[in-house]
PDB file of C-alpha atoms in Angstrom:
ATOM      1  CA  UNK A1407       0.000   0.000   0.000  1.00 47.00           C
ATOM      2  CA  UNK A1408       2.786   2.390   0.918  1.00 48.00           C
ATOM      3  CA  UNK A1409       4.577   1.781  -2.325  1.00 51.00           C
ATOM      4  CA  UNK A1410       1.395   2.233  -4.314  1.00 47.00           C
ATOM      5  CA  UNK A1411       0.354   5.611  -2.812  1.00 47.00           C
ATOM      6  CA  UNK A1412       3.761   7.243  -3.268  1.00 50.00           C
ATOM      7  CA  UNK A1413       3.724   7.023  -7.080  1.00 49.00           C
ATOM      8  CA  UNK A1414       0.151   8.268  -7.059  1.00 45.00           C
ATOM      9  CA  UNK A1415       1.017  11.249  -4.910  1.00 50.00           C
ATOM     10  CA  UNK A1416       3.990  11.963  -7.092  1.00 49.00           C
ATOM     11  CA  UNK A1417       1.870  11.810 -10.163  1.00 46.00           C
ATOM     12  CA  UNK A1418      -0.688  14.101  -8.565  1.00 47.00           C
ATOM     13  CA  UNK A1419       1.995  16.607  -7.613  1.00 46.00           C
ATOM     14  CA  UNK A1420       3.399  16.618 -11.121  1.00 46.00           C
ATOM     15  CA  UNK A1421      -0.053  17.140 -12.562  1.00 49.00           C
ATOM     16  CA  UNK A1422      -0.708  20.015 -10.165  1.00 49.00           C
ATOM     17  CA  UNK A1423       2.622  21.603 -11.029  1.00 46.00           C
ATOM     18  CA  UNK A1424       1.870  21.319 -14.744  1.00 46.00           C
ATOM     19  CA  UNK A1425      -1.531  22.895 -14.276  1.00 47.00           C
ATOM     20  CA  UNK A1426      -0.016  25.756 -12.271  1.00 44.00           C
ATOM     21  CA  UNK A1427       2.583  26.417 -14.943  1.00 43.00           C
ATOM     22  CA  UNK A1428      -0.153  26.441 -17.572  1.00 47.00           C
ATOM     23  CA  UNK A1429      -2.138  29.008 -15.586  1.00 41.00           C
ATOM     24  CA  UNK A1430       0.898  31.245 -15.126  1.00 40.00           C
ATOM     25  CA  UNK A1431       1.667  31.036 -18.825  1.00 44.00           C
ATOM     26  CA  UNK A1432      -1.894  31.915 -19.691  1.00 43.00           C
ATOM     27  CA  UNK A1433      -1.835  34.964 -17.400  1.00 42.00           C
ATOM     28  CA  UNK A1434       1.467  36.145 -18.869  1.00 44.00           C
ATOM     29  CA  UNK A1435       0.064  35.796 -22.384  1.00 43.00           C
ATOM     30  CA  UNK A1436      -3.082  37.868 -21.542  1.00 42.00           C
ATOM     31  CA  UNK A1437      -1.013  40.595 -19.868  1.00 40.00           C
ATOM     32  CA  UNK A1438       1.247  40.816 -22.881  1.00 38.00           C
ATOM     33  CA  UNK A1439      -1.713  41.051 -25.244  1.00 39.00           C
ATOM     34  CA  UNK A1440      -3.514  43.764 -23.270  1.00 39.00           C
ATOM     35  CA  UNK A1441      -0.510  46.052 -22.832  1.00 41.00           C
ATOM     36  CA  UNK A1442       1.036  45.732 -26.275  1.00 42.00           C
ATOM     37  CA  UNK A1443       0.798  49.014 -28.236  1.00 43.00           C
ATOM     38  CA  UNK A1444      -1.791  48.996 -30.983  1.00 44.00           C
ATOM     39  CA  UNK A1445      -0.844  50.146 -34.464  1.00 42.00           C
ATOM     40  CA  UNK A1446      -1.324  53.963 -34.796  1.00 41.00           C
ATOM     41  CA  UNK A1447      -3.561  55.006 -37.674  1.00 43.00           C
ATOM     42  CA  UNK A1448      -2.267  57.953 -39.655  1.00 41.00           C
ATOM     43  CA  UNK A1449      -4.606  61.043 -39.493  1.00 40.00           C
ATOM     44  CA  UNK A1450      -6.765  61.540 -42.554  1.00 38.00           C
ATOM     45  CA  UNK A1451      -5.723  64.501 -44.641  1.00 37.00           C
ATOM     46  CA  UNK A1452      -8.519  66.480 -46.307  1.00 36.00           C
ATOM     47  CA  UNK A1453      -7.691  68.856 -49.121  1.00 36.00           C
ATOM     48  CA  UNK A1454     -10.078  71.833 -49.317  1.00 36.00           C
ATOM     49  CA  UNK A1455     -10.445  73.751 -52.528  1.00 41.00           C
ATOM     50  CA  UNK A1456     -10.634  77.427 -51.451  1.00 40.00           C
ATOM     51  CA  UNK A1457     -12.705  78.176 -54.499  1.00 40.00           C
ATOM     52  CA  UNK A1458     -15.195  75.487 -53.712  1.00 38.00           C
ATOM     53  CA  UNK A1459     -15.306  76.496 -50.047  1.00 39.00           C
ATOM     54  CA  UNK A1460     -16.080  80.113 -50.751  1.00 38.00           C
ATOM     55  CA  UNK A1461     -18.032  79.717 -53.945  1.00 40.00           C
ATOM     56  CA  UNK A1462     -15.457  81.735 -55.869  1.00 40.00           C
ATOM     57  CA  UNK A1463     -14.165  80.686 -59.227  1.00 39.00           C
ATOM     58  CA  UNK A1464     -10.812  78.944 -59.179  1.00 39.00           C
ATOM     59  CA  UNK A1465      -9.778  80.390 -62.522  1.00 38.00           C
ATOM     60  CA  UNK A1466      -8.238  83.874 -62.670  1.00 40.00           C
ATOM     61  CA  UNK A1467     -10.802  86.655 -62.943  1.00 39.00           C
ATOM     62  CA  UNK A1468     -11.166  88.061 -66.414  1.00 39.00           C
ATOM     63  CA  UNK A1469     -10.124  91.680 -66.890  1.00 37.00           C
ATOM     64  CA  UNK A1470     -12.662  93.812 -68.709  1.00 40.00           C
ATOM     65  CA  UNK A1471     -11.406  95.292 -71.908  1.00 41.00           C
ATOM     66  CA  UNK A1472     -11.208  99.082 -71.941  1.00 43.00           C
ATOM     67  CA  UNK A1473     -14.319 100.702 -73.355  1.00 42.00           C
ATOM     68  CA  UNK A1474     -14.866 103.935 -75.202  1.00 45.00           C
ATOM     69  CA  UNK A1475     -18.159 104.462 -73.366  1.00 42.00           C
ATOM     70  CA  UNK A1476     -16.691 106.573 -70.560  1.00 44.00           C
ATOM     71  CA  UNK A1477     -14.675 108.677 -72.953  1.00 46.00           C
ATOM     72  CA  UNK A1478     -17.672 109.158 -75.203  1.00 44.00           C
ATOM     73  CA  UNK A1479     -19.832 110.178 -72.254  1.00 42.00           C
ATOM     74  CA  UNK A1480     -17.191 112.654 -71.127  1.00 44.00           C
ATOM     75  CA  UNK A1481     -16.890 114.105 -74.616  1.00 47.00           C
ATOM     76  CA  UNK A1482     -20.667 114.320 -74.874  1.00 46.00           C
ATOM     77  CA  UNK A1483     -20.870 116.157 -71.562  1.00 43.00           C
ATOM     78  CA  UNK A1484     -18.332 118.659 -72.821  1.00 51.00           C
ATOM     79  CA  UNK A1485     -20.133 119.283 -76.094  1.00 48.00           C
ATOM     80  CA  UNK A1486     -23.652 119.492 -74.680  1.00 52.00           C
ATOM     81  CA  UNK A1487     -25.249 122.172 -72.559  1.00 92.00           C
ATOM     82  CA  UNK A1488     -25.744 125.876 -72.815  1.00 93.00           C
ATOM     83  CA  UNK A1489     -22.990 128.437 -72.549  1.00 97.00           C
ATOM     84  CA  UNK A1490     -22.669 129.986 -69.105  1.00 97.00           C
ATOM     85  CA  UNK A1491     -22.054 133.640 -68.466  1.00 97.00           C
ATOM     86  CA  UNK A1492     -18.538 132.956 -67.246  1.00 97.00           C
ATOM     87  CA  UNK A1493     -17.693 131.191 -70.507  1.00 97.00           C
ATOM     88  CA  UNK A1494     -18.608 134.117 -72.761  1.00 98.00           C
ATOM     89  CA  UNK A1495     -17.246 137.496 -73.705  1.00 98.00           C
ATOM     90  CA  UNK A1496     -19.693 140.212 -74.789  1.00 98.00           C
ATOM     91  CA  UNK A1497     -18.953 143.073 -77.159  1.00 97.00           C
ATOM     92  CA  UNK A1498     -20.941 145.724 -78.985  1.00 97.00           C
ATOM     93  CA  UNK A1499     -19.937 146.030 -82.618  1.00 95.00           C
ATOM     94  CA  UNK A1500     -19.769 149.054 -84.870  1.00 93.00           C
ATOM     95  CA  UNK A1501     -22.955 150.977 -85.548  1.00 92.00           C
ATOM     96  CA  UNK A1502     -24.716 150.291 -88.839  1.00 89.00           C
ATOM     97  CA  UNK A1503     -26.969 153.299 -89.530  1.00 84.00           C
ATOM     98  CA  UNK A1504     -29.790 153.104 -92.005  1.00 81.00           C
ATOM     99  CA  UNK A1505     -33.230 154.598 -92.687  1.00 83.00           C
ATOM    100  CA  UNK A1506     -33.321 156.592 -89.451  1.00 89.00           C
ATOM    101  CA  UNK A1507     -32.233 153.577 -87.422  1.00 92.00           C
ATOM    102  CA  UNK A1508     -29.155 152.872 -85.400  1.00 95.00           C
ATOM    103  CA  UNK A1509     -28.194 149.208 -85.436  1.00 96.00           C
ATOM    104  CA  UNK A1510     -25.529 147.495 -83.346  1.00 97.00           C
ATOM    105  CA  UNK A1511     -24.463 143.836 -83.203  1.00 97.00           C
ATOM    106  CA  UNK A1512     -24.211 142.380 -79.714  1.00 98.00           C
ATOM    107  CA  UNK A1513     -21.549 139.683 -80.038  1.00 98.00           C
ATOM    108  CA  UNK A1514     -21.110 136.745 -77.631  1.00 98.00           C
ATOM    109  CA  UNK A1515     -17.858 134.793 -77.996  1.00 98.00           C
ATOM    110  CA  UNK A1516     -17.101 131.437 -76.379  1.00 98.00           C
ATOM    111  CA  UNK A1517     -13.932 131.896 -74.322  1.00 98.00           C
ATOM    112  CA  UNK A1518     -14.024 128.450 -72.683  1.00 97.00           C
ATOM    113  CA  UNK A1519     -12.245 125.278 -73.785  1.00 96.00           C
ATOM    114  CA  UNK A1520     -15.479 123.400 -74.438  1.00 96.00           C
ATOM    115  CA  UNK A1521     -18.226 123.573 -77.043  1.00 96.00           C
ATOM    116  CA  UNK A1522     -21.520 124.983 -75.788  1.00 97.00           C
ATOM    117  CA  UNK A1523     -24.762 126.377 -77.176  1.00 97.00           C
ATOM    118  CA  UNK A1524     -26.869 129.517 -77.062  1.00 98.00           C
ATOM    119  CA  UNK A1525     -30.476 129.809 -78.121  1.00 97.00           C
ATOM    120  CA  UNK A1526     -32.919 132.681 -78.188  1.00 97.00           C
ATOM    121  CA  UNK A1527     -32.612 136.311 -77.193  1.00 97.00           C
ATOM    122  CA  UNK A1528     -29.948 137.860 -75.007  1.00 97.00           C
ATOM    123  CA  UNK A1529     -31.019 140.212 -72.255  1.00 96.00           C
ATOM    124  CA  UNK A1530     -29.950 143.855 -72.649  1.00 97.00           C
ATOM    125  CA  UNK A1531     -30.227 146.913 -70.447  1.00 97.00           C
ATOM    126  CA  UNK A1532     -28.610 150.357 -70.550  1.00 97.00           C
ATOM    127  CA  UNK A1533     -27.277 151.540 -67.178  1.00 97.00           C
ATOM    128  CA  UNK A1534     -25.683 154.676 -65.826  1.00 97.00           C
ATOM    129  CA  UNK A1535     -22.391 154.910 -63.954  1.00 96.00           C
ATOM    130  CA  UNK A1536     -24.034 153.848 -60.668  1.00 95.00           C
ATOM    131  CA  UNK A1537     -25.709 150.827 -62.261  1.00 95.00           C
ATOM    132  CA  UNK A1538     -29.196 152.249 -62.483  1.00 96.00           C
ATOM    133  CA  UNK A1539     -31.179 151.171 -65.523  1.00 96.00           C
ATOM    134  CA  UNK A1540     -31.964 153.760 -68.183  1.00 96.00           C
ATOM    135  CA  UNK A1541     -35.240 153.229 -69.991  1.00 94.00           C
ATOM    136  CA  UNK A1542     -37.331 150.050 -70.257  1.00 92.00           C
ATOM    137  CA  UNK A1543     -36.084 146.638 -71.263  1.00 92.00           C
ATOM    138  CA  UNK A1544     -35.630 146.179 -75.018  1.00 94.00           C
ATOM    139  CA  UNK A1545     -38.482 144.658 -76.987  1.00 94.00           C
ATOM    140  CA  UNK A1546     -37.899 141.319 -78.685  1.00 95.00           C
ATOM    141  CA  UNK A1547     -38.155 141.564 -82.456  1.00 94.00           C
ATOM    142  CA  UNK A1548     -40.232 138.793 -84.090  1.00 92.00           C
ATOM    143  CA  UNK A1549     -37.995 135.941 -85.284  1.00 86.00           C
ATOM    144  CA  UNK A1550     -37.552 132.174 -85.161  1.00 88.00           C
ATOM    145  CA  UNK A1551     -34.798 131.432 -82.627  1.00 93.00           C
ATOM    146  CA  UNK A1552     -32.510 128.506 -83.328  1.00 94.00           C
ATOM    147  CA  UNK A1553     -29.763 126.778 -81.358  1.00 96.00           C
ATOM    148  CA  UNK A1554     -26.291 128.137 -82.145  1.00 97.00           C
ATOM    149  CA  UNK A1555     -23.383 125.829 -81.357  1.00 97.00           C
ATOM    150  CA  UNK A1556     -20.237 127.646 -80.314  1.00 98.00           C
ATOM    151  CA  UNK A1557     -16.918 125.867 -80.441  1.00 97.00           C
ATOM    152  CA  UNK A1558     -14.141 127.523 -78.430  1.00 97.00           C
ATOM    153  CA  UNK A1559     -13.453 130.946 -79.924  1.00 98.00           C
ATOM    154  CA  UNK A1560     -16.643 131.052 -82.018  1.00 98.00           C
ATOM    155  CA  UNK A1561     -19.303 133.756 -81.782  1.00 98.00           C
ATOM    156  CA  UNK A1562     -23.012 134.454 -82.100  1.00 98.00           C
ATOM    157  CA  UNK A1563     -24.640 137.833 -82.506  1.00 98.00           C
ATOM    158  CA  UNK A1564     -27.974 139.565 -81.964  1.00 98.00           C
ATOM    159  CA  UNK A1565     -29.080 142.901 -83.364  1.00 97.00           C
ATOM    160  CA  UNK A1566     -29.761 145.863 -81.074  1.00 97.00           C
ATOM    161  CA  UNK A1567     -31.595 148.722 -82.796  1.00 96.00           C
ATOM    162  CA  UNK A1568     -33.519 151.897 -82.066  1.00 95.00           C
ATOM    163  CA  UNK A1569     -34.725 154.943 -83.947  1.00 93.00           C
ATOM    164  CA  UNK A1570     -32.234 157.783 -84.125  1.00 91.00           C
ATOM    165  CA  UNK A1571     -33.183 160.219 -81.309  1.00 87.00           C
ATOM    166  CA  UNK A1572     -32.424 163.197 -83.507  1.00 85.00           C
ATOM    167  CA  UNK A1573     -35.201 162.080 -85.828  1.00 88.00           C
ATOM    168  CA  UNK A1574     -37.678 160.557 -83.387  1.00 88.00           C
ATOM    169  CA  UNK A1575     -37.471 163.330 -80.815  1.00 89.00           C
ATOM    170  CA  UNK A1576     -37.392 160.768 -77.991  1.00 92.00           C
ATOM    171  CA  UNK A1577     -36.062 161.657 -74.575  1.00 93.00           C
ATOM    172  CA  UNK A1578     -32.488 160.448 -74.341  1.00 95.00           C
ATOM    173  CA  UNK A1579     -29.693 159.553 -71.925  1.00 96.00           C
ATOM    174  CA  UNK A1580     -26.082 158.593 -72.361  1.00 97.00           C
ATOM    175  CA  UNK A1581     -25.408 155.193 -70.782  1.00 97.00           C
ATOM    176  CA  UNK A1582     -22.174 154.201 -69.112  1.00 98.00           C
ATOM    177  CA  UNK A1583     -22.618 150.562 -70.061  1.00 98.00           C
ATOM    178  CA  UNK A1584     -24.833 147.968 -71.654  1.00 98.00           C
ATOM    179  CA  UNK A1585     -25.569 144.895 -69.523  1.00 98.00           C
ATOM    180  CA  UNK A1586     -25.779 141.798 -71.718  1.00 98.00           C
ATOM    181  CA  UNK A1587     -27.237 138.595 -70.245  1.00 98.00           C
ATOM    182  CA  UNK A1588     -26.794 135.336 -72.218  1.00 98.00           C
ATOM    183  CA  UNK A1589     -29.988 133.320 -72.837  1.00 96.00           C
ATOM    184  CA  UNK A1590     -31.231 131.361 -69.811  1.00 95.00           C
ATOM    185  CA  UNK A1591     -28.593 132.940 -67.556  1.00 97.00           C
ATOM    186  CA  UNK A1592     -29.028 135.381 -64.677  1.00 95.00           C
ATOM    187  CA  UNK A1593     -25.631 137.055 -64.446  1.00 96.00           C
ATOM    188  CA  UNK A1594     -25.016 139.839 -66.985  1.00 97.00           C
ATOM    189  CA  UNK A1595     -21.803 140.893 -68.693  1.00 98.00           C
ATOM    190  CA  UNK A1596     -21.016 144.594 -68.458  1.00 98.00           C
ATOM    191  CA  UNK A1597     -19.932 146.191 -71.722  1.00 98.00           C
ATOM    192  CA  UNK A1598     -18.797 149.807 -71.818  1.00 97.00           C
ATOM    193  CA  UNK A1599     -21.094 151.919 -74.009  1.00 97.00           C
ATOM    194  CA  UNK A1600     -19.300 154.492 -76.186  1.00 95.00           C
ATOM    195  CA  UNK A1601     -21.928 155.096 -78.893  1.00 94.00           C
ATOM    196  CA  UNK A1602     -23.546 158.148 -77.363  1.00 94.00           C
ATOM    197  CA  UNK A1603     -27.124 158.853 -76.377  1.00 95.00           C
ATOM    198  CA  UNK A1604     -29.977 156.347 -76.560  1.00 95.00           C
ATOM    199  CA  UNK A1605     -33.757 156.798 -76.307  1.00 95.00           C
ATOM    200  CA  UNK A1606     -35.138 156.195 -72.819  1.00 94.00           C
ATOM    201  CA  UNK A1607     -38.637 157.698 -73.022  1.00 90.00           C
ATOM    202  CA  UNK A1608     -41.194 159.492 -75.147  1.00 82.00           C
ATOM    203  CA  UNK A1609     -42.293 158.727 -78.677  1.00 76.00           C
ATOM    204  CA  UNK A1610     -40.384 156.111 -80.652  1.00 79.00           C
ATOM    205  CA  UNK A1611     -38.248 155.248 -77.661  1.00 85.00           C
ATOM    206  CA  UNK A1612     -38.405 151.476 -78.022  1.00 91.00           C
ATOM    207  CA  UNK A1613     -35.130 149.576 -78.258  1.00 95.00           C
ATOM    208  CA  UNK A1614     -35.385 146.229 -80.046  1.00 96.00           C
ATOM    209  CA  UNK A1615     -33.242 143.100 -79.865  1.00 97.00           C
ATOM    210  CA  UNK A1616     -33.203 140.131 -82.245  1.00 97.00           C
ATOM    211  CA  UNK A1617     -32.483 136.433 -81.584  1.00 97.00           C
ATOM    212  CA  UNK A1618     -28.936 135.134 -81.680  1.00 97.00           C
ATOM    213  CA  UNK A1619     -27.485 133.684 -84.869  1.00 97.00           C
ATOM    214  CA  UNK A1620     -24.016 132.454 -85.854  1.00 97.00           C
ATOM    215  CA  UNK A1621     -21.241 134.916 -86.607  1.00 96.00           C
ATOM    216  CA  UNK A1622     -20.257 138.396 -85.498  1.00 95.00           C
ATOM    217  CA  UNK A1623     -22.797 140.495 -87.397  1.00 89.00           C
ATOM    218  CA  UNK A1624     -24.072 141.438 -90.827  1.00 84.00           C
TER     219      UNK A1624
END
C-alpha cells in the first residue's frame, strides 16, 4: 500500500505543477496582449479647394477690356449744354446806320475750352455809372430762334436797334454801359457803351433786340 500511494502522490503533484505552470503562462500571455501598443492610424488629410469652399471661381478673374463708353460720355458732356455767363465774352460792334435807325451787333464769344450752345434772345439793359437802368427793357423783335453751337473761340450775334433820337425826338440819356445777359442765364456781362445817347422815353423810344445767330454780325 505504501509503495502504491507514493507514485500516485507523485503523479498528482506533477499534474498540479503542470496545471499551475499552464495558468501562469496563460496569465502572462493575456497581460502581454492587453498592454502591447496597438498600431497607430495615420490622421486623414482632407484637401479643401478654397474656391469650392467660398463659392469663388478657381480660374483667374477676367479683366474687362477698356471701353470707349466713358470717354464718349465725357466728350458728350463737354459738347452738350448751354454756354454759361462765365464762358462768354460780350462786345458791342460798330454801328450800322440806315433809314433813321441805329443798329448794333451784340456779339457773344465762347472763351471756354469746351463747345456749348446759345439759343434765343440775349437780355440787354442800358445803365448809368451807378448801375441804375436807363429806360425800359428792349423789346424782342419777331424771329424764329434757333440753337447756335459755339466751339471755343466762335461767336453768335444779336441785333440791337432803335430809332435815331435826332429824328424821333425821344427823350435820351447817355449810358455808361450795356448789360448783356446770355440766354437762360441770370448774371449779366457789363460792356462799356461808347456810342452816345440812346432813347429812354417818349415817342419812338423802343429799343429792339433780335435772336442770336451764328457769326459776329451782318
